[in-house]
C-alpha cells in the first residue's frame, strides 16, 4: 500500500539535523566534564541504528541485492584491492609515528558497514545492495586487517591489535540487528502490533543517526581537541583519502557497467570508513598508543563533513542518464517498490 503523506521533517532536512547533532556534540563534549563517559554507549546506540537501517530494507529486496554479483565483486575489489594501495601511499607520511600510523591503518583499511547505508540512500544510491554487501565487507576486514597491518606496520603492530573486539562488533552490530530485523519483518506479516513497531522504528532512523553522531563525537571531542597539535598530521591524509576515492569509485563503477544507483553506492562504499566499529579496537590498545583512538575519531569528524558534501556532489558526478529498472532508493535508505 502506498502513501501520499509527506516525509517527516527530520527526513526532509537530514543534513541540517546531522550538522546540528555534530555542533551540539562538539559543544557538550568540550564543555561538559563528564562527556567522555558516553563512550560505552556508542556500541548499543550504533546497534540500534543498524537495526532500524536493516529493518527499512525488505529482506526480499535484500535477497535480490545479494544476487547482484557484479556490484558485490566491484565493492570488494575497491575495498580490498584498491583501497590498501591508496592507504599504503598515504600512511607513509606518518610511518615514523606508531600511534598515528596504527590509527590511520585501522580506520582507512576498514570499509564502513553502518551509516554509509543512510548516506548512500540520501544521495539516491542503492542502499539495499550496499546493505547486502555489509556482512561480506565486515568479514573481509576482520580476515584481512591483520595481514595489512603486518605489511604496512610490521609484526609488532599486529601483536598489539586484539581481534576480540572486532568479533564482538560483528556479532553486536551485524548479526544481532540483522536477526532482530528479520524477526520483526516476519512478525509484521501476521501482527498489527509488529507492523506498528516496525513503522515507528524505521521512521526514527534520522533521529537515531543524529543520536549516534552525538554520542560518538561528544564522548571523544575533548580528547581530540587536547591532542590537536599531534593529530593535525592525519587530517590531510583523511582529506586526501576522500579526494582520491571519489573518482576511483566513479571510474570503477563505469568500468564494470553498474547502473546509476549501484554506481553511487560503490562510490560511498569506497569512500566511507568503519570508524565507529574500529574505535573499540583502538580503545583496547596499550596506554602508549593512547593517541590512536583520537586518530580514529578525527577521521570520523573529517568524513562526516565529507559526507555532507558528497551527498550533493555524487549525484552530479553520477547523474541520472536513464530510468532505473530495479527499484528506487529513497533519501532515508529505503528501497521503494517498482513503479
XYZ file of C-alpha atoms in Angstrom:
339
model
C 0.000 0.000 0.000
C 1.446 3.359 -0.983
C 1.158 6.535 0.979
C 0.990 10.114 -0.237
C 1.721 11.636 3.175
C 4.778 13.893 3.233
C 8.020 12.629 4.671
C 8.750 13.629 8.280
C 10.534 16.947 8.804
C 13.666 15.199 10.031
C 13.833 13.115 6.856
C 13.388 16.140 4.592
C 16.140 18.002 6.437
C 18.559 15.200 7.254
C 21.720 17.162 6.547
C 20.626 20.014 8.823
C 19.739 17.532 11.587
C 23.118 15.818 11.336
C 25.039 19.097 11.320
C 23.067 20.254 14.357
C 23.856 16.981 16.135
C 27.549 17.425 15.374
C 27.542 21.032 16.586
C 25.756 20.167 19.827
C 28.067 17.190 20.360
C 31.154 19.368 19.970
C 29.723 21.927 22.402
C 28.715 19.334 25.007
C 31.861 17.270 24.580
C 34.080 20.296 25.080
C 32.199 21.988 27.928
C 30.744 19.118 29.981
C 33.424 17.338 32.053
C 31.541 14.026 32.142
C 31.005 13.758 28.375
C 33.755 11.122 27.846
C 31.642 8.770 29.987
C 29.336 8.434 26.963
C 31.901 6.213 25.203
C 30.403 2.863 26.374
C 27.055 3.901 24.841
C 28.486 4.003 21.320
C 28.008 0.298 20.576
C 24.367 -0.041 21.744
C 23.334 3.206 20.051
C 25.017 2.165 16.813
C 23.437 -1.286 17.063
C 20.002 0.319 17.359
C 20.713 2.499 14.305
C 21.729 -0.555 12.305
C 18.623 -2.428 13.437
C 16.492 0.422 12.084
C 18.551 0.506 8.883
C 18.203 -3.239 8.305
C 14.506 -3.059 9.092
C 13.969 -0.380 6.416
C 15.058 -2.711 3.602
C 12.653 -5.604 2.865
C 14.517 -8.879 3.081
C 13.102 -9.906 -0.299
C 14.864 -6.890 -1.832
C 17.955 -7.742 0.186
C 17.970 -11.216 -1.337
C 17.814 -9.764 -4.850
C 20.586 -7.325 -3.983
C 22.782 -10.134 -2.684
C 22.398 -11.820 -6.077
C 23.926 -8.775 -7.816
C 27.351 -10.340 -8.203
C 28.691 -7.525 -10.360
C 28.177 -4.964 -7.616
C 29.416 -7.287 -4.876
C 32.635 -8.054 -6.746
C 33.154 -4.362 -7.522
C 32.730 -3.222 -3.917
C 35.017 -5.998 -2.651
C 37.739 -5.218 -5.208
C 37.604 -1.484 -4.497
C 37.834 -2.002 -0.723
C 40.264 -4.897 -0.517
C 42.490 -4.360 -3.559
C 42.410 -0.663 -4.453
C 41.996 0.942 -1.018
C 45.057 -0.797 0.506
C 47.264 0.701 -2.223
C 45.867 4.175 -1.551
C 46.294 3.719 2.202
C 49.870 2.459 1.800
C 50.819 5.612 -0.091
C 49.046 7.994 2.304
C 50.189 6.326 5.516
C 53.890 6.780 4.726
C 53.508 10.388 5.893
C 53.086 9.146 9.499
C 55.179 5.978 9.244
C 57.516 7.209 11.975
C 54.703 7.856 14.485
C 53.456 4.480 15.707
C 50.214 5.613 17.349
C 49.125 7.735 14.375
C 50.169 5.083 11.870
C 48.129 2.363 13.547
C 45.140 4.705 13.841
C 45.306 5.623 10.155
C 45.652 1.983 9.116
C 42.859 0.739 11.378
C 40.315 3.241 10.159
C 41.192 3.595 6.465
C 41.573 -0.138 5.788
C 38.128 -0.928 7.229
C 35.140 -0.264 4.914
C 32.030 1.150 6.560
C 29.012 -1.085 7.194
C 26.746 1.276 9.129
C 25.941 4.923 8.392
C 27.246 4.596 4.824
C 23.906 2.954 4.039
C 21.999 6.004 5.242
C 24.166 8.474 3.333
C 24.002 6.310 0.210
C 20.220 6.459 0.297
C 20.311 10.216 0.828
C 22.320 10.554 -2.400
C 19.934 8.313 -4.367
C 22.195 5.277 -4.252
C 21.326 1.591 -3.984
C 21.218 1.276 -0.208
C 19.816 -2.256 -0.444
C 22.799 -3.513 -2.449
C 25.250 -1.903 -0.060
C 23.374 -3.427 2.860
C 23.626 -6.840 1.189
C 27.391 -6.352 0.919
C 27.798 -5.331 4.571
C 28.381 -8.829 6.045
C 30.986 -9.568 3.367
C 32.710 -6.242 3.981
C 32.755 -6.837 7.725
C 34.054 -10.381 7.382
C 36.654 -9.318 4.827
C 38.123 -6.637 7.047
C 38.223 -8.999 10.016
C 40.257 -11.502 7.993
C 42.461 -9.083 6.071
C 43.178 -6.341 8.603
C 45.908 -8.337 10.421
C 47.589 -9.050 7.081
C 47.534 -5.390 6.055
C 48.898 -4.327 9.449
C 51.698 -6.841 9.092
C 52.638 -5.491 5.668
C 52.243 -1.785 6.447
C 53.316 -1.552 10.114
C 55.231 -4.734 10.978
C 54.756 -7.696 13.275
C 54.632 -5.625 16.460
C 51.589 -3.724 15.244
C 49.748 -6.971 14.550
C 50.543 -8.221 18.047
C 49.075 -5.052 19.558
C 45.682 -5.438 17.896
C 43.173 -7.711 19.592
C 40.576 -9.140 17.222
C 38.202 -9.928 20.081
C 36.510 -6.506 19.883
C 36.161 -6.967 16.108
C 34.367 -10.285 16.555
C 32.207 -8.721 19.242
C 31.385 -5.811 16.955
C 30.447 -8.196 14.142
C 28.042 -10.034 16.423
C 26.572 -6.951 18.102
C 26.442 -4.648 15.088
C 25.684 -7.009 12.203
C 24.373 -10.418 13.250
C 22.080 -9.434 16.128
C 20.499 -6.346 14.480
C 20.077 -8.278 11.235
C 18.428 -11.227 13.001
C 16.177 -8.911 15.034
C 15.127 -7.006 11.915
C 14.351 -10.235 10.079
C 12.282 -11.483 13.017
C 10.282 -8.250 13.235
C 9.666 -8.186 9.489
C 8.391 -11.762 9.671
C 6.169 -10.949 12.653
C 4.790 -7.895 10.838
C 3.234 -10.185 8.239
C 0.871 -11.547 10.906
C 0.682 -8.923 13.647
C -0.610 -5.350 13.528
C 1.413 -4.520 16.641
C 4.601 -5.715 14.967
C 3.776 -3.654 11.874
C 3.334 -0.549 14.028
C 6.610 -1.251 15.843
C 8.440 -1.643 12.535
C 6.917 1.552 11.149
C 7.834 3.564 14.250
C 11.390 2.223 14.265
C 12.090 2.980 10.607
C 10.532 6.436 10.897
C 13.033 7.280 13.625
C 16.137 6.462 11.580
C 17.233 10.090 11.239
C 16.985 10.816 14.989
C 18.859 7.573 15.665
C 21.591 8.630 13.256
C 21.789 12.007 14.984
C 21.972 10.292 18.382
C 24.803 8.081 17.136
C 26.772 11.050 15.847
C 26.187 12.932 19.093
C 27.280 10.004 21.263
C 30.483 9.320 19.325
C 31.587 12.918 18.925
C 30.618 14.159 22.386
C 32.492 11.295 24.026
C 35.708 11.924 22.091
C 35.913 15.565 21.008
C 37.696 16.845 24.129
C 40.455 14.285 23.706
C 40.799 15.211 20.032
C 40.952 18.906 20.886
C 43.571 18.401 23.584
C 45.732 16.377 21.179
C 45.078 18.566 18.151
C 48.711 19.519 17.660
C 49.677 15.845 17.239
C 46.543 14.893 15.312
C 46.937 17.671 12.755
C 49.272 15.410 10.786
C 46.493 12.939 9.936
C 43.858 15.447 8.792
C 45.405 15.931 5.310
C 45.625 12.152 4.943
C 41.921 11.716 5.627
C 41.006 14.564 3.281
C 43.310 13.080 0.649
C 41.622 9.703 1.008
C 38.223 11.277 0.351
C 39.509 13.218 -2.645
C 41.181 10.173 -4.195
C 38.483 7.569 -3.563
C 35.596 9.518 -5.108
C 36.955 9.478 -8.696
C 38.294 5.955 -8.179
C 34.778 4.816 -7.267
C 33.242 6.613 -10.245
C 35.757 5.081 -12.667
C 35.340 1.601 -11.148
C 31.552 1.805 -11.498
C 31.813 2.831 -15.133
C 34.392 0.143 -15.849
C 32.119 -2.673 -14.680
C 28.965 -1.089 -16.118
C 26.933 -0.521 -12.956
C 23.637 1.328 -13.121
C 23.250 4.759 -11.524
C 22.055 3.699 -8.022
C 24.714 0.989 -7.779
C 27.394 3.382 -9.047
C 26.579 5.900 -6.331
C 26.571 3.112 -3.753
C 30.009 1.966 -4.924
C 31.421 5.486 -4.541
C 30.112 5.776 -0.987
C 31.182 2.216 -0.195
C 34.751 3.012 -1.200
C 34.966 6.401 0.499
C 33.290 5.742 3.847
C 35.275 4.019 6.582
C 34.358 1.914 9.596
C 35.437 4.342 12.305
C 32.589 3.576 14.715
C 33.374 -0.147 14.614
C 37.170 0.026 14.789
C 37.046 2.546 17.650
C 36.642 -0.254 20.251
C 39.758 -1.859 18.775
C 41.687 1.375 19.157
C 40.427 1.859 22.715
C 41.719 -1.617 23.623
C 45.316 -0.750 22.691
C 48.074 -0.234 25.297
C 48.477 3.115 27.053
C 51.474 4.113 24.932
C 49.102 4.157 21.942
C 46.589 6.406 23.689
C 46.643 8.747 20.684
C 45.345 6.043 18.329
C 41.634 6.282 19.292
C 41.784 10.039 18.754
C 43.278 9.455 15.308
C 40.270 7.230 14.544
C 37.770 9.791 15.828
C 39.485 12.548 13.848
C 38.751 10.543 10.706
C 35.096 10.413 11.724
C 34.929 14.199 12.012
C 36.625 14.726 8.641
C 34.472 12.075 6.997
C 31.172 13.441 8.266
C 31.910 16.831 6.738
C 32.843 14.999 3.547
C 29.608 13.006 3.586
C 27.532 16.181 3.700
C 29.370 17.434 0.620
C 29.260 14.087 -1.188
C 25.506 13.794 -0.780
C 25.351 16.790 -3.128
C 28.438 16.008 -5.246
C 28.000 12.312 -6.086
C 24.648 12.787 -7.906
C 26.422 15.371 -10.079
C 29.307 13.016 -10.797
C 26.960 10.078 -11.415
C 23.861 11.747 -12.924
C 20.686 10.029 -13.925
C 21.154 9.022 -17.563
C 18.275 6.589 -17.867
C 15.289 5.373 -15.852
C 16.000 2.985 -13.030
C 14.791 -0.552 -13.548
C 15.467 -2.188 -10.190
C 13.593 -0.058 -7.713
C 14.156 3.393 -6.272
C 16.108 4.179 -3.160
C 14.610 6.934 -1.068
C 16.653 9.507 0.844
C 16.217 7.575 4.078
C 17.814 4.466 2.636
C 14.543 2.615 1.929
C 14.025 0.854 -1.344
C 10.750 1.846 -2.921
C 8.733 -0.621 -4.993
C 8.987 -0.638 -8.757
C 6.506 1.653 -10.488
